[in-house]
Amino acid sequence: MFNELKAEVCRVNQTLADSGLVILTWGNVSGADRQAGVMAIKPSGVDYATLTPDDIVVLNIADGKVIEGRARPSSDTPTHLHFYRAFPNIGGVVHTHSRHATAWAQAGRELPCYGTTHADHFGGTVPCVRYLTQAEIDGGYEANTGVVVEECFRQRGLSPDDVPGVLLHGHAPFTWGKTPRKALENAIALEACAQMALEMLLVNPDAQPLPAHILNKHWNRKHGPGAYYGQPGC
């Protein structure tokens, strides 16, 4: 029934493996059909090289029930589901343990916007959310991971449309976008920005974030109401 969605999610998972952002099976991609109210996601622990569209698991976003697929869905499925419920404009989610973004996450450091490369993809600092409490872990670790991300964005007044990514303290990054492929592009961009920031701080430990007026210019020329980067309709 959801062949097109499963094929897209399979392709982007395989592209994730080819991107260099993951090793072993340390990552996953999901995609949503908002009209149908469903999410498709990689099955848990399946090698990207052998993954086929028939392996992809489809679940109802509202209640998490499996609609299609025989395999066990990714262990991160409850986190993905929460993002789709909490952030209504997203259509794809990517989780990786990419080296440099994960270094920032394990350090418990948010990733400020130090340059225009960052500003082209993220309209400000990529936050690092707090550790989960023992009670939150016991009460549903993966689901509450999504809850604390939503909490962070709400408390800080951040728009998930402007900042399409997050770092989980002690864990790794998640990114999202309007499509699975766009979520993957944001994961690639986040890893690149994290690496550049680390190397920049080696060159100049006292470097300061990009001034707001330059950040806003670069973000808005690609994503704002008067955006003029790229071609119309692309």
Short mmCIF file of N, CA and C in Angstrom, two decimals, residues 25-114:
data_model
loop_
_atom_site.label_atom_id
_atom_site.label_comp_id
_atom_site.label_asym_id
_atom_site.label_seq_id
_atom_site.Cartn_x
_atom_site.Cartn_y
_atom_site.Cartn_z
N THR A 25 25.61 -0.46 11.93
CA THR A 25 24.20 -0.09 11.72
C THR A 25 23.81 1.06 12.64
N TRP A 26 24.76 1.99 12.88
CA TRP A 26 24.56 3.08 13.83
C TRP A 26 23.81 4.26 13.21
N GLY A 27 22.62 4.04 12.76
CA GLY A 27 21.84 5.14 12.22
C GLY A 27 20.57 4.65 11.56
N ASN A 28 19.66 5.56 11.32
CA ASN A 28 18.40 5.18 10.70
C ASN A 28 17.73 6.41 10.10
N VAL A 29 16.89 6.15 9.12
CA VAL A 29 16.11 7.18 8.45
C VAL A 29 14.65 6.77 8.47
N SER A 30 13.77 7.73 8.71
CA SER A 30 12.34 7.49 8.57
C SER A 30 11.75 8.56 7.66
N GLY A 31 10.57 8.27 7.15
CA GLY A 31 9.85 9.24 6.33
C GLY A 31 8.37 9.14 6.63
N ALA A 32 7.66 10.22 6.44
CA ALA A 32 6.24 10.27 6.77
C ALA A 32 5.39 10.56 5.54
N ASP A 33 4.23 9.95 5.49
CA ASP A 33 3.15 10.32 4.58
C ASP A 33 2.11 11.00 5.45
N ARG A 34 2.14 12.32 5.48
CA ARG A 34 1.28 13.07 6.38
C ARG A 34 -0.20 12.88 6.06
N GLN A 35 -0.52 12.78 4.80
CA GLN A 35 -1.92 12.63 4.41
C GLN A 35 -2.48 11.30 4.92
N ALA A 36 -1.65 10.26 4.86
CA ALA A 36 -2.09 8.95 5.34
C ALA A 36 -1.88 8.78 6.84
N GLY A 37 -1.09 9.67 7.45
CA GLY A 37 -0.84 9.58 8.88
C GLY A 37 0.07 8.44 9.27
N VAL A 38 1.06 8.13 8.39
CA VAL A 38 1.94 6.99 8.67
C VAL A 38 3.40 7.41 8.59
N MET A 39 4.25 6.59 9.19
CA MET A 39 5.69 6.74 9.16
C MET A 39 6.30 5.43 8.73
N ALA A 40 7.34 5.50 7.88
CA ALA A 40 8.09 4.31 7.47
C ALA A 40 9.51 4.44 7.99
N ILE A 41 10.07 3.34 8.47
CA ILE A 41 11.39 3.40 9.10
C ILE A 41 12.17 2.11 8.86
N LYS A 42 13.49 2.23 8.91
CA LYS A 42 14.38 1.08 8.78
C LYS A 42 14.14 0.08 9.92
N PRO A 43 14.19 -1.22 9.63
CA PRO A 43 14.10 -2.20 10.71
C PRO A 43 15.37 -2.22 11.56
N SER A 44 15.26 -2.68 12.76
CA SER A 44 16.35 -2.66 13.72
C SER A 44 17.47 -3.62 13.32
N GLY A 45 18.71 -3.08 13.28
CA GLY A 45 19.89 -3.91 13.13
C GLY A 45 20.11 -4.50 11.76
N VAL A 46 19.32 -4.14 10.75
CA VAL A 46 19.48 -4.70 9.42
C VAL A 46 20.58 -3.95 8.67
N ASP A 47 21.46 -4.69 8.02
CA ASP A 47 22.57 -4.09 7.27
C ASP A 47 22.03 -3.28 6.10
N TYR A 48 22.61 -2.10 5.91
CA TYR A 48 22.15 -1.22 4.83
C TYR A 48 22.33 -1.87 3.45
N ALA A 49 23.38 -2.67 3.29
CA ALA A 49 23.68 -3.26 1.99
C ALA A 49 22.64 -4.26 1.55
N THR A 50 21.96 -4.89 2.49
CA THR A 50 20.96 -5.89 2.16
C THR A 50 19.54 -5.37 2.28
N LEU A 51 19.39 -4.11 2.66
CA LEU A 51 18.07 -3.53 2.91
C LEU A 51 17.28 -3.43 1.61
N THR A 52 16.00 -3.81 1.65
CA THR A 52 15.10 -3.67 0.51
C THR A 52 13.84 -2.93 0.96
N PRO A 53 13.08 -2.39 0.02
CA PRO A 53 11.83 -1.72 0.41
C PRO A 53 10.88 -2.61 1.19
N ASP A 54 10.90 -3.92 0.90
CA ASP A 54 10.01 -4.83 1.63
C ASP A 54 10.40 -4.96 3.10
N ASP A 55 11.64 -4.61 3.44
CA ASP A 55 12.08 -4.67 4.84
C ASP A 55 11.56 -3.49 5.66
N ILE A 56 11.24 -2.39 4.99
CA ILE A 56 10.86 -1.17 5.69
C ILE A 56 9.53 -1.37 6.42
N VAL A 57 9.47 -0.87 7.64
CA VAL A 57 8.28 -1.03 8.49
C VAL A 57 7.46 0.25 8.48
N VAL A 58 6.16 0.11 8.30
CA VAL A 58 5.25 1.26 8.27
C VAL A 58 4.39 1.23 9.53
N LEU A 59 4.31 2.37 10.21
CA LEU A 59 3.55 2.47 11.45
C LEU A 59 2.58 3.65 11.40
N ASN A 60 1.53 3.55 12.15
CA ASN A 60 0.60 4.66 12.33
C ASN A 60 1.23 5.70 13.25
N ILE A 61 1.29 6.95 12.81
CA ILE A 61 1.94 7.98 13.64
C ILE A 61 1.18 8.20 14.94
N ALA A 62 -0.12 8.16 14.90
CA ALA A 62 -0.93 8.50 16.08
C ALA A 62 -0.73 7.53 17.22
N ASP A 63 -0.69 6.22 16.93
CA ASP A 63 -0.61 5.24 18.02
C ASP A 63 0.59 4.30 17.94
N GLY A 64 1.40 4.42 16.88
CA GLY A 64 2.60 3.61 16.77
C GLY A 64 2.38 2.16 16.38
N LYS A 65 1.16 1.81 15.99
CA LYS A 65 0.89 0.42 15.60
C LYS A 65 1.46 0.13 14.21
N VAL A 66 2.03 -1.07 14.06
CA VAL A 66 2.59 -1.48 12.78
C VAL A 66 1.46 -1.76 11.79
N ILE A 67 1.59 -1.17 10.59
CA ILE A 67 0.60 -1.36 9.54
C ILE A 67 1.13 -2.33 8.48
N GLU A 68 2.42 -2.18 8.15
CA GLU A 68 3.06 -3.06 7.18
C GLU A 68 4.46 -3.40 7.66
N GLY A 69 4.88 -4.63 7.35
CA GLY A 69 6.24 -5.04 7.67
C GLY A 69 6.28 -6.14 8.72
N ARG A 70 7.15 -7.10 8.50
CA ARG A 70 7.27 -8.23 9.42
C ARG A 70 8.41 -8.05 10.41
N ALA A 71 9.38 -7.20 10.07
CA ALA A 71 10.56 -7.03 10.93
C ALA A 71 10.26 -6.10 12.10
N ARG A 72 11.10 -6.19 13.09
CA ARG A 72 11.02 -5.27 14.23
C ARG A 72 11.55 -3.91 13.79
N PRO A 73 10.79 -2.83 13.98
CA PRO A 73 11.28 -1.51 13.55
C PRO A 73 12.44 -1.05 14.42
N SER A 74 13.16 -0.04 13.94
CA SER A 74 14.29 0.53 14.66
C SER A 74 13.96 0.76 16.12
N SER A 75 14.95 0.54 16.98
CA SER A 75 14.74 0.79 18.41
C SER A 75 14.48 2.26 18.69
N ASP A 76 14.84 3.14 17.73
CA ASP A 76 14.61 4.58 17.89
C ASP A 76 13.22 5.01 17.40
N THR A 77 12.39 4.05 17.02
CA THR A 77 11.07 4.38 16.45
C THR A 77 10.25 5.31 17.34
N PRO A 78 10.17 5.10 18.66
CA PRO A 78 9.36 6.02 19.47
C PRO A 78 9.86 7.46 19.43
N THR A 79 11.17 7.66 19.27
CA THR A 79 11.70 9.02 19.15
C THR A 79 11.23 9.65 17.85
N HIS A 80 11.35 8.92 16.75
CA HIS A 80 10.88 9.41 15.46
C HIS A 80 9.39 9.75 15.51
N LEU A 81 8.61 8.84 16.08
CA LEU A 81 7.17 9.08 16.18
C LEU A 81 6.86 10.37 16.93
N HIS A 82 7.59 10.59 18.02
CA HIS A 82 7.33 11.81 18.80
C HIS A 82 7.66 13.05 17.99
N PHE A 83 8.74 13.01 17.22
CA PHE A 83 9.07 14.17 16.39
C PHE A 83 7.95 14.47 15.39
N TYR A 84 7.41 13.44 14.76
CA TYR A 84 6.33 13.68 13.80
C TYR A 84 5.08 14.24 14.48
N ARG A 85 4.83 13.80 15.68
CA ARG A 85 3.66 14.32 16.41
C ARG A 85 3.88 15.75 16.88
N ALA A 86 5.11 16.06 17.32
CA ALA A 86 5.39 17.36 17.92
C ALA A 86 5.71 18.44 16.89
N PHE A 87 6.31 18.05 15.75
CA PHE A 87 6.77 19.00 14.74
C PHE A 87 5.99 18.76 13.44
N PRO A 88 4.88 19.43 13.25
CA PRO A 88 3.95 19.08 12.18
C PRO A 88 4.44 19.30 10.76
N ASN A 89 5.51 20.07 10.57
CA ASN A 89 5.96 20.37 9.21
C ASN A 89 7.02 19.42 8.68
N ILE A 90 7.49 18.49 9.50
CA ILE A 90 8.58 17.63 9.05
C ILE A 90 8.04 16.38 8.36
N GLY A 91 8.82 15.87 7.40
CA GLY A 91 8.44 14.66 6.68
C GLY A 91 9.53 13.62 6.65
N GLY A 92 10.65 13.89 7.32
CA GLY A 92 11.74 12.93 7.38
C GLY A 92 12.60 13.18 8.60
N VAL A 93 13.14 12.11 9.18
CA VAL A 93 14.00 12.19 10.36
C VAL A 93 15.21 11.28 10.15
N VAL A 94 16.38 11.77 10.54
CA VAL A 94 17.62 11.00 10.43
C VAL A 94 18.33 11.00 11.78
N HIS A 95 18.80 9.82 12.17
CA HIS A 95 19.62 9.68 13.38
C HIS A 95 20.95 9.05 12.98
N THR A 96 22.04 9.66 13.41
CA THR A 96 23.36 9.10 13.15
C THR A 96 24.19 9.17 14.43
N HIS A 97 25.37 8.57 14.35
CA HIS A 97 26.41 8.76 15.36
C HIS A 97 27.64 9.30 14.65
N SER A 98 27.43 10.27 13.78
CA SER A 98 28.54 10.85 13.01
C SER A 98 29.59 11.42 13.97
N ARG A 99 30.85 11.27 13.59
CA ARG A 99 31.95 11.46 14.54
C ARG A 99 31.96 12.84 15.22
N HIS A 100 31.93 13.92 14.45
CA HIS A 100 32.15 15.24 15.03
C HIS A 100 30.91 15.78 15.73
N ALA A 101 29.74 15.57 15.13
CA ALA A 101 28.52 16.00 15.81
C ALA A 101 28.32 15.23 17.11
N THR A 102 28.68 13.95 17.09
CA THR A 102 28.57 13.14 18.30
C THR A 102 29.56 13.61 19.36
N ALA A 103 30.74 14.08 18.94
CA ALA A 103 31.70 14.62 19.91
C ALA A 103 31.10 15.81 20.67
N TRP A 104 30.41 16.70 19.94
CA TRP A 104 29.75 17.83 20.61
C TRP A 104 28.66 17.32 21.55
N ALA A 105 27.90 16.33 21.10
CA ALA A 105 26.83 15.79 21.95
C ALA A 105 27.38 15.14 23.21
N GLN A 106 28.44 14.34 23.05
CA GLN A 106 29.01 13.67 24.22
C GLN A 106 29.63 14.66 25.19
N ALA A 107 30.10 15.78 24.67
CA ALA A 107 30.65 16.83 25.54
C ALA A 107 29.55 17.65 26.20
N GLY A 108 28.31 17.46 25.79
CA GLY A 108 27.22 18.26 26.33
C GLY A 108 27.26 19.71 25.88
N ARG A 109 27.81 19.93 24.65
CA ARG A 109 27.97 21.29 24.15
C ARG A 109 27.00 21.56 23.01
N GLU A 110 26.28 22.66 23.08
CA GLU A 110 25.51 23.10 21.94
C GLU A 110 26.48 23.56 20.85
N LEU A 111 25.98 23.64 19.62
CA LEU A 111 26.83 24.02 18.49
C LEU A 111 26.43 25.41 18.01
N PRO A 112 27.16 26.46 18.42
CA PRO A 112 26.83 27.80 17.97
C PRO A 112 27.07 27.96 16.47
N CYS A 113 26.46 28.98 15.90
CA CYS A 113 26.70 29.30 14.49
C CYS A 113 27.96 30.15 14.40
N TYR A 114 29.05 29.53 13.96
CA TYR A 114 30.31 30.25 13.86
C TYR A 114 30.57 30.80 12.46
#
